[in-house]
Amino acid sequence: MSDSTAPPQPFQQAVASLRAVRPRPELLVSSVNAPPRLAPYTWAFSVEADADHAAGDELGDLEPDTSGRLILLHDPAGQDAWEGTFRLVCFVQARLEPEQLGDEMLPVVGWSWLTEALEGAGAEYAALGGTVTQTSSVRFGDIAGQRRDDDVELRASWTPRGTDLQPHGEAFCALVASAAGLPPIGATSLTRRSG
């Protein structure tokens, strides 16, 4: 007899495949609570990276240079806009270097981080859409002594094909690594990002 409260088998398989992702050592991956009202079944994980910290170092209380969340949505009935029963939603935020401020090509480059990561991981998908936004925050009052924050934010969603989502999880980790300015695996960075 099956447990009627258990998530459907396809959702369990999809979550298991995302849990099987083994990111590069510079990335800190952890499970997080997914927004519950987006779909009948949800699951999420976060990834943090800081190009100034060596692989394996804990970030501790420091705010990472780059962070992201990947949220898995599942509606067994499907949704027309999704073109399927699963949807992946991602959000990535990365600090900009001073020379990147005002770069009109940055949104195009930011979007290519995602599309190239999906292609490189062999992640098959449909209905990909999203935005890349440059933001600038200046602090005032009691927090005025802290630095100015200039960031790039990427928000995107797509429909994965099948329930083996490991390539999509690997692509998301590659996206965060690219946004953090980490060199390709096996390469050494010649310069360090400034803090």
Short mmCIF file of C-alpha atoms in Angstrom, two decimals:
data_model
loop_
_atom_site.label_atom_id
_atom_site.label_comp_id
_atom_site.label_asym_id
_atom_site.label_seq_id
_atom_site.Cartn_x
_atom_site.Cartn_y
_atom_site.Cartn_z
CA MET A 1 0.00 0.00 0.00
CA SER A 2 1.43 3.41 -0.94
CA ASP A 3 1.57 6.44 1.33
CA SER A 4 -0.91 8.96 -0.11
CA THR A 5 0.96 11.85 1.57
CA ALA A 6 4.27 11.01 -0.11
CA PRO A 7 5.28 13.17 -3.07
CA PRO A 8 4.80 11.56 -6.49
CA GLN A 9 7.58 9.26 -7.68
CA PRO A 10 8.66 11.57 -10.56
CA PHE A 11 9.16 14.43 -8.07
CA GLN A 12 11.15 12.17 -5.72
CA GLN A 13 13.35 11.09 -8.65
CA ALA A 14 13.89 14.70 -9.69
CA VAL A 15 14.90 15.74 -6.16
CA ALA A 16 17.24 12.75 -5.82
CA SER A 17 18.95 13.68 -9.08
CA LEU A 18 19.47 17.27 -7.87
CA ARG A 19 20.86 16.00 -4.56
CA ALA A 20 23.38 13.93 -6.58
CA VAL A 21 25.03 17.10 -7.96
CA ARG A 22 28.68 17.33 -6.87
CA PRO A 23 29.75 20.96 -7.27
CA ARG A 24 33.31 22.20 -7.52
CA PRO A 25 35.00 22.72 -4.13
CA GLU A 26 34.80 26.55 -4.19
CA LEU A 27 31.00 26.40 -4.03
CA LEU A 28 29.01 26.01 -0.83
CA VAL A 29 25.74 24.17 -1.51
CA SER A 30 22.90 23.79 1.00
CA SER A 31 19.22 22.86 0.97
CA VAL A 32 16.84 25.74 1.61
CA ASN A 33 13.09 26.04 2.04
CA ALA A 34 11.29 26.50 -1.25
CA PRO A 35 8.35 28.90 -1.55
CA PRO A 36 5.37 26.58 -0.91
CA ARG A 37 2.67 28.26 -2.98
CA LEU A 38 4.33 28.21 -6.39
CA ALA A 39 3.36 24.60 -7.14
CA PRO A 40 1.93 21.56 -5.36
CA TYR A 41 5.48 20.21 -4.82
CA THR A 42 8.62 22.31 -4.40
CA TRP A 43 12.26 21.82 -3.40
CA ALA A 44 15.27 24.17 -3.49
CA PHE A 45 18.97 24.54 -2.84
CA SER A 46 21.32 27.49 -2.62
CA VAL A 47 24.87 27.97 -3.87
CA GLU A 48 27.37 30.52 -2.57
CA ALA A 49 30.75 31.44 -4.01
CA ASP A 50 33.46 33.95 -3.23
CA ALA A 51 36.36 34.25 -5.65
CA ASP A 52 38.60 35.60 -2.84
CA HIS A 53 38.27 32.47 -0.69
CA ALA A 54 40.24 29.33 -1.38
CA ALA A 55 38.47 26.06 -2.11
CA GLY A 56 37.25 24.43 1.08
CA ASP A 57 37.42 27.62 3.17
CA GLU A 58 34.28 28.41 5.12
CA LEU A 59 32.67 31.74 4.30
CA GLY A 60 31.56 32.03 7.93
CA ASP A 61 29.67 35.25 8.64
CA LEU A 62 30.96 36.94 5.49
CA GLU A 63 28.47 37.80 2.78
CA PRO A 64 29.51 35.90 -0.36
CA ASP A 65 30.35 37.76 -3.56
CA THR A 66 27.91 35.55 -5.44
CA SER A 67 24.88 33.57 -4.36
CA GLY A 68 22.00 31.82 -6.03
CA ARG A 69 18.96 29.65 -5.51
CA LEU A 70 17.55 26.93 -7.74
CA ILE A 71 13.91 26.05 -7.09
CA LEU A 72 12.24 22.92 -8.44
CA LEU A 73 8.50 23.17 -9.03
CA HIS A 74 6.28 20.19 -9.84
CA ASP A 75 2.63 20.18 -10.78
CA PRO A 76 1.49 16.66 -11.76
CA ALA A 77 -1.37 18.20 -13.77
CA GLY A 78 1.09 20.33 -15.72
CA GLN A 79 0.82 23.99 -16.59
CA ASP A 80 0.45 25.30 -20.14
CA ALA A 81 3.07 28.02 -19.68
CA TRP A 82 5.58 25.44 -18.46
CA GLU A 83 5.08 23.06 -21.39
CA GLY A 84 5.44 20.22 -18.87
CA THR A 85 4.97 19.16 -15.26
CA PHE A 86 8.29 20.47 -13.92
CA ARG A 87 9.78 23.97 -13.85
CA LEU A 88 13.16 25.16 -12.62
CA VAL A 89 13.43 28.72 -11.35
CA CYS A 90 16.78 30.32 -10.58
CA PHE A 91 18.01 33.54 -9.05
CA VAL A 92 21.68 34.55 -9.01
CA GLN A 93 23.18 37.74 -7.59
CA ALA A 94 26.84 38.71 -8.04
CA ARG A 95 28.85 41.78 -7.08
CA LEU A 96 30.22 43.78 -9.96
CA GLU A 97 33.78 44.92 -10.31
CA PRO A 98 34.26 48.71 -10.77
CA GLU A 99 35.26 48.24 -14.42
CA GLN A 100 31.97 46.43 -15.10
CA LEU A 101 29.74 49.30 -13.96
CA GLY A 102 27.66 50.69 -16.82
CA ASP A 103 28.81 48.00 -19.26
CA GLU A 104 25.94 47.77 -21.75
CA MET A 105 26.99 44.25 -22.76
CA LEU A 106 26.84 42.89 -19.19
CA PRO A 107 23.20 41.68 -19.44
CA VAL A 108 24.03 39.81 -22.66
CA VAL A 109 27.12 38.27 -21.05
CA GLY A 110 25.13 37.40 -17.91
CA TRP A 111 22.49 35.61 -19.97
CA SER A 112 25.20 33.70 -21.85
CA TRP A 113 26.50 32.37 -18.51
CA LEU A 114 23.17 30.54 -18.16
CA THR A 115 22.70 29.34 -21.74
CA GLU A 116 26.32 28.16 -22.02
CA ALA A 117 26.09 26.36 -18.67
CA LEU A 118 22.93 24.52 -19.74
CA GLU A 119 24.48 23.60 -23.08
CA GLY A 120 27.78 22.55 -21.50
CA ALA A 121 26.02 20.26 -19.01
CA GLY A 122 23.83 18.70 -21.70
CA ALA A 123 20.69 19.88 -19.89
CA GLU A 124 17.70 19.63 -22.23
CA TYR A 125 14.99 22.22 -21.70
CA ALA A 126 12.08 24.17 -23.16
CA ALA A 127 10.41 27.52 -22.50
CA LEU A 128 13.52 29.32 -21.20
CA GLY A 129 12.98 32.93 -20.19
CA GLY A 130 14.35 35.46 -17.75
CA THR A 131 15.97 38.80 -17.02
CA VAL A 132 19.41 40.17 -16.23
CA THR A 133 19.45 43.38 -14.17
CA GLN A 134 22.22 45.67 -12.98
CA THR A 135 21.52 47.25 -9.58
CA SER A 136 23.31 49.88 -7.55
CA SER A 137 22.68 50.54 -3.85
CA VAL A 138 24.09 53.39 -1.80
CA ARG A 139 23.68 53.16 1.99
CA PHE A 140 22.69 56.07 4.23
CA GLY A 141 22.01 56.77 7.90
CA ASP A 142 23.24 54.22 10.43
CA ILE A 143 24.70 51.99 7.72
CA ALA A 144 26.29 54.79 5.66
CA GLY A 145 29.81 53.69 6.57
CA GLN A 146 29.41 50.48 4.67
CA ARG A 147 30.38 50.15 1.04
CA ARG A 148 28.28 50.79 -2.02
CA ASP A 149 26.86 47.66 -3.62
CA ASP A 150 26.78 47.24 -7.38
CA ASP A 151 25.33 43.92 -8.46
CA VAL A 152 24.11 41.93 -11.42
CA GLU A 153 21.01 39.79 -10.89
CA LEU A 154 19.87 36.99 -13.15
CA ARG A 155 16.36 35.54 -12.82
CA ALA A 156 15.32 32.75 -15.12
CA SER A 157 13.07 29.73 -15.44
CA TRP A 158 12.87 26.79 -17.80
CA THR A 159 11.19 23.43 -18.21
CA PRO A 160 13.58 20.48 -17.93
CA ARG A 161 13.05 17.43 -20.10
CA GLY A 162 12.72 14.21 -18.08
CA THR A 163 13.21 13.64 -14.34
CA ASP A 164 17.02 13.32 -14.31
CA LEU A 165 17.78 16.90 -13.33
CA GLN A 166 21.43 16.39 -12.38
CA PRO A 167 22.64 18.13 -15.58
CA HIS A 168 20.42 21.12 -14.69
CA GLY A 169 21.83 21.26 -11.16
CA GLU A 170 25.37 21.06 -12.55
CA ALA A 171 24.55 23.84 -15.02
CA PHE A 172 23.25 26.00 -12.19
CA CYS A 173 26.47 25.48 -10.22
CA ALA A 174 28.47 26.39 -13.35
CA LEU A 175 26.34 29.53 -13.72
CA VAL A 176 27.13 30.61 -10.15
CA ALA A 177 30.84 29.89 -10.70
CA SER A 178 30.84 32.02 -13.88
CA ALA A 179 29.02 34.86 -12.13
CA ALA A 180 31.56 34.68 -9.29
CA GLY A 181 34.43 35.00 -11.76
CA LEU A 182 35.90 31.60 -10.88
CA PRO A 183 38.28 30.24 -13.50
CA PRO A 184 37.28 27.13 -15.45
CA ILE A 185 37.94 23.88 -13.57
CA GLY A 186 41.63 23.02 -13.85
CA ALA A 187 42.68 26.60 -14.66
CA THR A 188 44.28 29.05 -12.26
CA SER A 189 43.11 32.64 -12.01
CA LEU A 190 45.85 35.17 -12.72
CA THR A 191 44.08 37.93 -10.81
CA ARG A 192 41.89 38.07 -7.73
CA ARG A 193 38.65 39.98 -7.53
CA SER A 194 38.72 42.99 -5.23
CA GLY A 195 36.43 42.94 -2.16
#
